[in-house]
Amino acid sequence: MLLSADAKPYAFTFEPAKTALILVDFQRDFLENGGFGDLQGGNLAAVQASVGPAAAVLKLARRVGLTVVHTREGHEPGLRDCPTCKLTRLANAPNSKHTVVIGGVGPSGSRLLVRGEHMHDLIDELKPIPGEFVIDKPGKGAFYATELHQILVNGAISHLIIVGVTTECCVTTTLREANDRGFECVLVSDATDGYVPEFKAASLEMITFSEGLFGYVCNSSSILAPLE
Ligand code: TIU
């Protein structure tokens, strides 16, 4: 069964059996007060608005039987998998508003972006269910130092429907990594958002520039229509 969704720069055509939904980093640390994103000064209202559309896409993906992959950015408690470039960019800036760095204890009592901590986990609205994959990643991209590529190859997946936060950071890094690995990617524009509106707009433009430099962009109603 071949389905087609209205998208930019042209229709995104996919076979559900070969398509995975990737939910990037819908973690409390990026969406809730006192989390890593909040402490960075991120626009939480925007990222929170992407949850409803993402939940709608997830619901239908489950009904249709798409492969579902959730990702979480974070580090093991000893931070041995956290590169110094991630740590020092916050710690070395004397006038930074970042008062707590990765691994430090945030206002919620959780250590920021540390695996096993409450704020590191996925938000209640988008919790995985049995049979879905959860990828713990140390980087922005979901392919770097993870088992994601092998999981997708094992499942004969060729097409990715991508949602998540933040658009300008982990979402587009993952989409670009996927594009280099040969996956056809569509980003669902209202099921993703970031901390700076201009960054989101530019990120979406770059994906579809030049007849799809990195892939496709559509909105949630366009991706839901052929699945319904
Ligand atoms: N800072 C920021 O915008 N994002 C991240 O650090 N990670 C993700 O995007 N998930």
mmCIF file of C-alpha atoms and ligand atoms in Angstrom:
data_model
loop_
_atom_site.group_PDB
_atom_site.id
_atom_site.type_symbol
_atom_site.label_atom_id
_atom_site.label_comp_id
_atom_site.label_asym_id
_atom_site.label_seq_id
_atom_site.Cartn_x
_atom_site.Cartn_y
_atom_site.Cartn_z
ATOM 1 C CA MET A 1 0.000 0.000 0.000
ATOM 2 C CA LEU A 2 1.588 3.264 -1.141
ATOM 3 C CA LEU A 3 0.355 6.448 0.580
ATOM 4 C CA SER A 4 0.909 10.054 -0.394
ATOM 5 C CA ALA A 5 0.901 13.181 1.798
ATOM 6 C CA ASP A 6 0.789 16.784 0.600
ATOM 7 C CA ALA A 7 4.204 18.223 1.393
ATOM 8 C CA LYS A 8 6.880 20.679 0.292
ATOM 9 C CA PRO A 9 8.585 20.581 -2.167
ATOM 10 C CA TYR A 10 6.214 17.903 -3.497
ATOM 11 C CA ALA A 11 4.169 14.933 -2.276
ATOM 12 C CA PHE A 12 5.794 12.586 0.248
ATOM 13 C CA THR A 13 5.010 9.039 -0.875
ATOM 14 C CA PHE A 14 5.564 6.204 1.567
ATOM 15 C CA GLU A 15 4.724 2.632 2.345
ATOM 16 C CA PRO A 16 3.569 2.234 5.985
ATOM 17 C CA ALA A 17 5.395 -1.097 6.397
ATOM 18 C CA LYS A 18 8.667 0.646 5.509
ATOM 19 C CA THR A 19 8.037 3.848 7.478
ATOM 20 C CA ALA A 20 9.014 4.788 11.023
ATOM 21 C CA LEU A 21 7.763 7.655 13.157
ATOM 22 C CA ILE A 22 10.689 9.241 15.020
ATOM 23 C CA LEU A 23 9.805 11.344 18.081
ATOM 24 C CA VAL A 24 12.868 13.397 18.958
ATOM 25 C CA ASP A 25 13.548 14.301 22.598
ATOM 26 C CA PHE A 26 10.050 15.002 23.946
ATOM 27 C CA GLN A 27 11.652 15.067 27.394
ATOM 28 C CA ARG A 28 10.685 17.059 30.468
ATOM 29 C CA ASP A 29 14.140 18.653 30.335
ATOM 30 C CA PHE A 30 13.212 20.364 27.052
ATOM 31 C CA LEU A 31 9.523 21.091 27.685
ATOM 32 C CA GLU A 32 8.928 21.756 31.351
ATOM 33 C CA ASN A 33 9.724 24.577 33.783
ATOM 34 C CA GLY A 34 13.069 24.134 35.503
ATOM 35 C CA GLY A 35 14.418 21.844 32.790
ATOM 36 C CA PHE A 36 17.512 22.207 30.650
ATOM 37 C CA GLY A 37 15.685 24.182 27.932
ATOM 38 C CA ASP A 38 14.023 26.505 30.411
ATOM 39 C CA LEU A 39 17.378 27.282 32.046
ATOM 40 C CA GLN A 40 18.787 28.077 28.600
ATOM 41 C CA GLY A 41 16.072 30.704 28.212
ATOM 42 C CA GLY A 42 14.073 28.673 25.706
ATOM 43 C CA ASN A 43 10.539 29.547 24.581
ATOM 44 C CA LEU A 44 8.654 26.738 26.311
ATOM 45 C CA ALA A 45 5.230 27.813 24.999
ATOM 46 C CA ALA A 46 6.321 27.034 21.441
ATOM 47 C CA VAL A 47 7.732 23.591 22.166
ATOM 48 C CA GLN A 48 4.720 22.750 24.324
ATOM 49 C CA ALA A 49 2.405 23.641 21.424
ATOM 50 C CA SER A 50 4.031 20.926 19.316
ATOM 51 C CA VAL A 51 2.946 18.165 21.730
ATOM 52 C CA GLY A 52 -0.723 18.021 20.652
ATOM 53 C CA PRO A 53 0.013 17.557 16.924
ATOM 54 C CA ALA A 54 2.765 15.048 17.755
ATOM 55 C CA ALA A 55 0.347 13.072 19.925
ATOM 56 C CA ALA A 56 -2.177 12.996 17.078
ATOM 57 C CA VAL A 57 0.457 11.650 14.673
ATOM 58 C CA LEU A 58 1.592 9.077 17.254
ATOM 59 C CA LYS A 59 -1.967 7.888 17.850
ATOM 60 C CA LEU A 60 -2.558 7.224 14.174
ATOM 61 C CA ALA A 61 0.906 5.742 13.661
ATOM 62 C CA ARG A 62 0.099 3.212 16.384
ATOM 63 C CA ARG A 63 -3.235 2.374 14.798
ATOM 64 C CA VAL A 64 -1.653 1.888 11.367
ATOM 65 C CA GLY A 65 1.248 -0.099 12.851
ATOM 66 C CA LEU A 66 4.197 2.115 11.900
ATOM 67 C CA THR A 67 7.514 1.431 13.603
ATOM 68 C CA VAL A 68 7.755 3.989 16.427
ATOM 69 C CA VAL A 69 11.039 5.286 17.825
ATOM 70 C CA HIS A 70 11.367 7.722 20.746
ATOM 71 C CA THR A 71 14.703 9.405 21.428
ATOM 72 C CA ARG A 72 16.108 10.975 24.601
ATOM 73 C CA GLU A 73 19.190 13.144 24.842
ATOM 74 C CA GLY A 74 21.244 12.592 27.950
ATOM 75 C CA HIS A 75 24.287 11.188 29.649
ATOM 76 C CA GLU A 76 25.228 8.470 32.050
ATOM 77 C CA PRO A 77 25.531 9.723 35.649
ATOM 78 C CA GLY A 78 29.345 9.841 35.523
ATOM 79 C CA LEU A 79 29.158 12.033 32.360
ATOM 80 C CA ARG A 80 31.906 9.965 30.719
ATOM 81 C CA ASP A 81 29.851 10.059 27.502
ATOM 82 C CA CYS A 82 29.468 13.870 27.644
ATOM 83 C CA PRO A 83 32.048 15.644 25.506
ATOM 84 C CA THR A 84 33.765 18.590 27.105
ATOM 85 C CA CYS A 85 32.513 20.846 24.293
ATOM 86 C CA LYS A 86 28.992 20.323 25.634
ATOM 87 C CA LEU A 87 29.996 21.042 29.211
ATOM 88 C CA THR A 88 32.453 23.914 28.869
ATOM 89 C CA ARG A 89 30.309 25.984 26.502
ATOM 90 C CA LEU A 90 28.064 26.623 29.469
ATOM 91 C CA ALA A 91 30.548 26.591 32.312
ATOM 92 C CA ASN A 92 33.182 28.889 30.786
ATOM 93 C CA ALA A 93 30.972 31.848 29.923
ATOM 94 C CA PRO A 94 31.265 34.315 32.846
ATOM 95 C CA ASN A 95 28.098 36.272 32.052
ATOM 96 C CA SER A 96 26.053 33.298 30.955
ATOM 97 C CA LYS A 97 22.503 32.865 32.143
ATOM 98 C CA HIS A 98 23.301 29.166 32.364
ATOM 99 C CA THR A 99 23.722 28.838 36.078
ATOM 100 C CA VAL A 100 23.500 25.048 35.961
ATOM 101 C CA VAL A 101 25.364 22.884 33.471
ATOM 102 C CA ILE A 102 24.684 19.350 32.235
ATOM 103 C CA GLY A 103 24.908 17.034 35.238
ATOM 104 C CA GLY A 104 24.168 19.851 37.686
ATOM 105 C CA VAL A 105 21.055 19.821 39.841
ATOM 106 C CA GLY A 106 18.273 21.996 38.399
ATOM 107 C CA PRO A 107 15.471 23.722 40.337
ATOM 108 C CA SER A 108 13.294 20.619 40.015
ATOM 109 C CA GLY A 109 15.870 18.547 41.901
ATOM 110 C CA SER A 110 16.825 16.515 38.815
ATOM 111 C CA ARG A 111 20.335 16.480 37.418
ATOM 112 C CA LEU A 112 20.085 18.087 33.983
ATOM 113 C CA LEU A 113 20.190 15.698 31.005
ATOM 114 C CA VAL A 114 21.260 12.731 33.104
ATOM 115 C CA ARG A 115 19.761 9.320 32.382
ATOM 116 C CA GLY A 116 17.485 7.969 35.070
ATOM 117 C CA GLU A 117 16.524 11.432 36.337
ATOM 118 C CA HIS A 118 12.869 12.497 36.356
ATOM 119 C CA MET A 119 13.432 15.459 34.010
ATOM 120 C CA HIS A 120 15.379 13.341 31.545
ATOM 121 C CA ASP A 121 12.381 11.140 30.874
ATOM 122 C CA LEU A 122 9.741 11.561 28.178
ATOM 123 C CA ILE A 123 6.687 13.706 28.957
ATOM 124 C CA ASP A 124 3.520 11.933 30.093
ATOM 125 C CA GLU A 125 1.607 12.823 26.900
ATOM 126 C CA LEU A 126 4.092 10.961 24.694
ATOM 127 C CA LYS A 127 5.149 7.952 26.728
ATOM 128 C CA PRO A 128 6.262 4.872 24.792
ATOM 129 C CA ILE A 129 4.218 1.693 24.897
ATOM 130 C CA PRO A 130 5.552 -1.879 24.663
ATOM 131 C CA GLY A 131 6.960 -2.643 21.235
ATOM 132 C CA GLU A 132 8.226 0.894 20.631
ATOM 133 C CA PHE A 133 11.919 1.708 20.601
ATOM 134 C CA VAL A 134 13.563 4.183 22.983
ATOM 135 C CA ILE A 135 16.974 5.433 21.890
ATOM 136 C CA ASP A 136 19.216 7.098 24.462
ATOM 137 C CA LYS A 137 21.628 9.380 22.658
ATOM 138 C CA PRO A 138 24.559 11.426 23.923
ATOM 139 C CA GLY A 139 24.519 13.854 21.004
ATOM 140 C CA LYS A 140 22.144 16.046 19.085
ATOM 141 C CA GLY A 141 21.714 13.560 16.258
ATOM 142 C CA ALA A 142 19.882 10.312 17.002
ATOM 143 C CA PHE A 143 22.265 8.233 14.857
ATOM 144 C CA TYR A 144 25.541 9.233 16.519
ATOM 145 C CA ALA A 145 26.712 6.561 19.008
ATOM 146 C CA THR A 146 23.341 4.776 19.069
ATOM 147 C CA GLU A 147 21.731 1.636 17.674
ATOM 148 C CA LEU A 148 19.159 3.593 15.626
ATOM 149 C CA HIS A 149 20.588 2.884 12.182
ATOM 150 C CA GLN A 150 20.737 -0.842 12.820
ATOM 151 C CA ILE A 151 17.168 -0.885 14.157
ATOM 152 C CA LEU A 152 15.906 0.833 11.013
ATOM 153 C CA VAL A 153 17.904 -1.471 8.724
ATOM 154 C CA ASN A 154 16.613 -4.519 10.604
ATOM 155 C CA GLY A 155 13.058 -3.269 10.097
ATOM 156 C CA ALA A 156 13.632 -2.583 6.366
ATOM 157 C CA ILE A 157 12.678 1.042 7.015
ATOM 158 C CA SER A 158 13.264 3.499 4.172
ATOM 159 C CA HIS A 159 11.048 6.461 5.127
ATOM 160 C CA LEU A 160 10.959 8.550 8.319
ATOM 161 C CA ILE A 161 8.204 10.802 9.640
ATOM 162 C CA ILE A 162 9.945 13.095 12.119
ATOM 163 C CA VAL A 163 8.456 15.135 14.985
ATOM 164 C CA GLY A 164 10.131 16.554 18.070
ATOM 165 C CA VAL A 165 12.046 19.295 19.837
ATOM 166 C CA THR A 166 13.955 21.403 19.266
ATOM 167 C CA THR A 167 13.652 22.004 15.545
ATOM 168 C CA GLU A 168 16.906 23.922 15.247
ATOM 169 C CA CYS A 169 18.951 21.486 17.276
ATOM 170 C CA CYS A 170 18.274 17.753 17.700
ATOM 171 C CA VAL A 171 15.460 17.494 15.153
ATOM 172 C CA THR A 172 17.308 18.862 12.145
ATOM 173 C CA THR A 173 20.594 17.241 13.151
ATOM 174 C CA THR A 174 18.783 13.897 13.184
ATOM 175 C CA LEU A 175 17.050 14.618 9.878
ATOM 176 C CA ARG A 176 20.354 15.513 8.225
ATOM 177 C CA GLU A 177 22.029 12.397 9.611
ATOM 178 C CA ALA A 178 19.129 10.315 8.268
ATOM 179 C CA ASN A 179 19.335 11.962 4.848
ATOM 180 C CA ASP A 180 23.034 11.088 4.603
ATOM 181 C CA ARG A 181 22.141 7.489 5.438
ATOM 182 C CA GLY A 182 19.637 7.332 2.578
ATOM 183 C CA PHE A 183 16.328 7.708 4.412
ATOM 184 C CA GLU A 184 13.520 9.754 2.885
ATOM 185 C CA CYS A 185 12.460 12.160 5.640
ATOM 186 C CA VAL A 186 9.447 14.348 6.208
ATOM 187 C CA LEU A 187 9.362 16.793 9.124
ATOM 188 C CA VAL A 188 5.889 17.567 10.496
ATOM 189 C CA SER A 189 5.953 21.340 10.886
ATOM 190 C CA ASP A 190 3.384 21.801 13.677
ATOM 191 C CA ALA A 191 4.659 18.749 15.601
ATOM 192 C CA THR A 192 8.086 20.304 16.002
ATOM 193 C CA ASP A 193 9.217 23.582 17.509
ATOM 194 C CA GLY A 194 12.209 25.290 18.974
ATOM 195 C CA TYR A 195 13.384 27.968 21.332
ATOM 196 C CA VAL A 196 13.781 30.804 18.786
ATOM 197 C CA PRO A 197 11.036 31.321 16.153
ATOM 198 C CA GLU A 198 13.463 32.537 13.466
ATOM 199 C CA PHE A 199 15.546 29.396 13.874
ATOM 200 C CA LYS A 200 12.543 27.154 13.252
ATOM 201 C CA ALA A 201 11.520 29.061 10.129
ATOM 202 C CA ALA A 202 15.042 28.899 8.695
ATOM 203 C CA SER A 203 15.395 25.217 9.589
ATOM 204 C CA LEU A 204 12.237 24.324 7.673
ATOM 205 C CA GLU A 205 13.295 26.436 4.679
ATOM 206 C CA MET A 206 16.660 24.697 4.520
ATOM 207 C CA ILE A 207 15.094 21.233 4.454
ATOM 208 C CA THR A 208 13.012 21.883 1.346
ATOM 209 C CA PHE A 209 15.383 24.315 -0.400
ATOM 210 C CA SER A 210 16.420 23.282 -3.904
ATOM 211 C CA GLU A 211 13.676 20.662 -4.388
ATOM 212 C CA GLY A 212 14.329 18.987 -1.066
ATOM 213 C CA LEU A 213 17.950 19.486 -0.042
ATOM 214 C CA PHE A 214 17.381 17.348 3.070
ATOM 215 C CA GLY A 215 13.818 16.124 2.597
ATOM 216 C CA TYR A 216 10.202 17.139 2.916
ATOM 217 C CA VAL A 217 8.069 19.306 5.225
ATOM 218 C CA CYS A 218 4.322 18.922 5.757
ATOM 219 C CA ASN A 219 1.832 19.705 8.514
ATOM 220 C CA SER A 220 0.121 17.166 10.742
ATOM 221 C CA SER A 221 -3.189 17.239 8.884
ATOM 222 C CA SER A 222 -1.360 16.385 5.645
ATOM 223 C CA ILE A 223 0.429 13.392 7.161
ATOM 224 C CA LEU A 224 -2.702 12.252 9.029
ATOM 225 C CA ALA A 225 -4.992 12.376 5.987
ATOM 226 C CA PRO A 226 -3.545 9.378 4.101
ATOM 227 C CA LEU A 227 -3.215 7.354 7.326
ATOM 228 C CA GLU A 228 -6.863 7.796 8.333
HETATM 229 N N1 TIU B 1 19.361 23.400 23.208
HETATM 230 C C1 TIU B 1 18.520 22.949 22.345
HETATM 231 O O1 TIU B 1 17.856 23.684 21.642
HETATM 232 N N2 TIU B 1 18.322 21.627 22.213
HETATM 233 C C2 TIU B 1 19.039 20.631 22.762
HETATM 234 O O2 TIU B 1 20.020 20.825 23.463
HETATM 235 N N3 TIU B 1 18.584 19.379 22.480
HETATM 236 C C3 TIU B 1 17.513 19.103 21.628
HETATM 237 O O3 TIU B 1 17.240 19.842 20.707
HETATM 238 N N4 TIU B 1 16.769 18.019 21.875
#
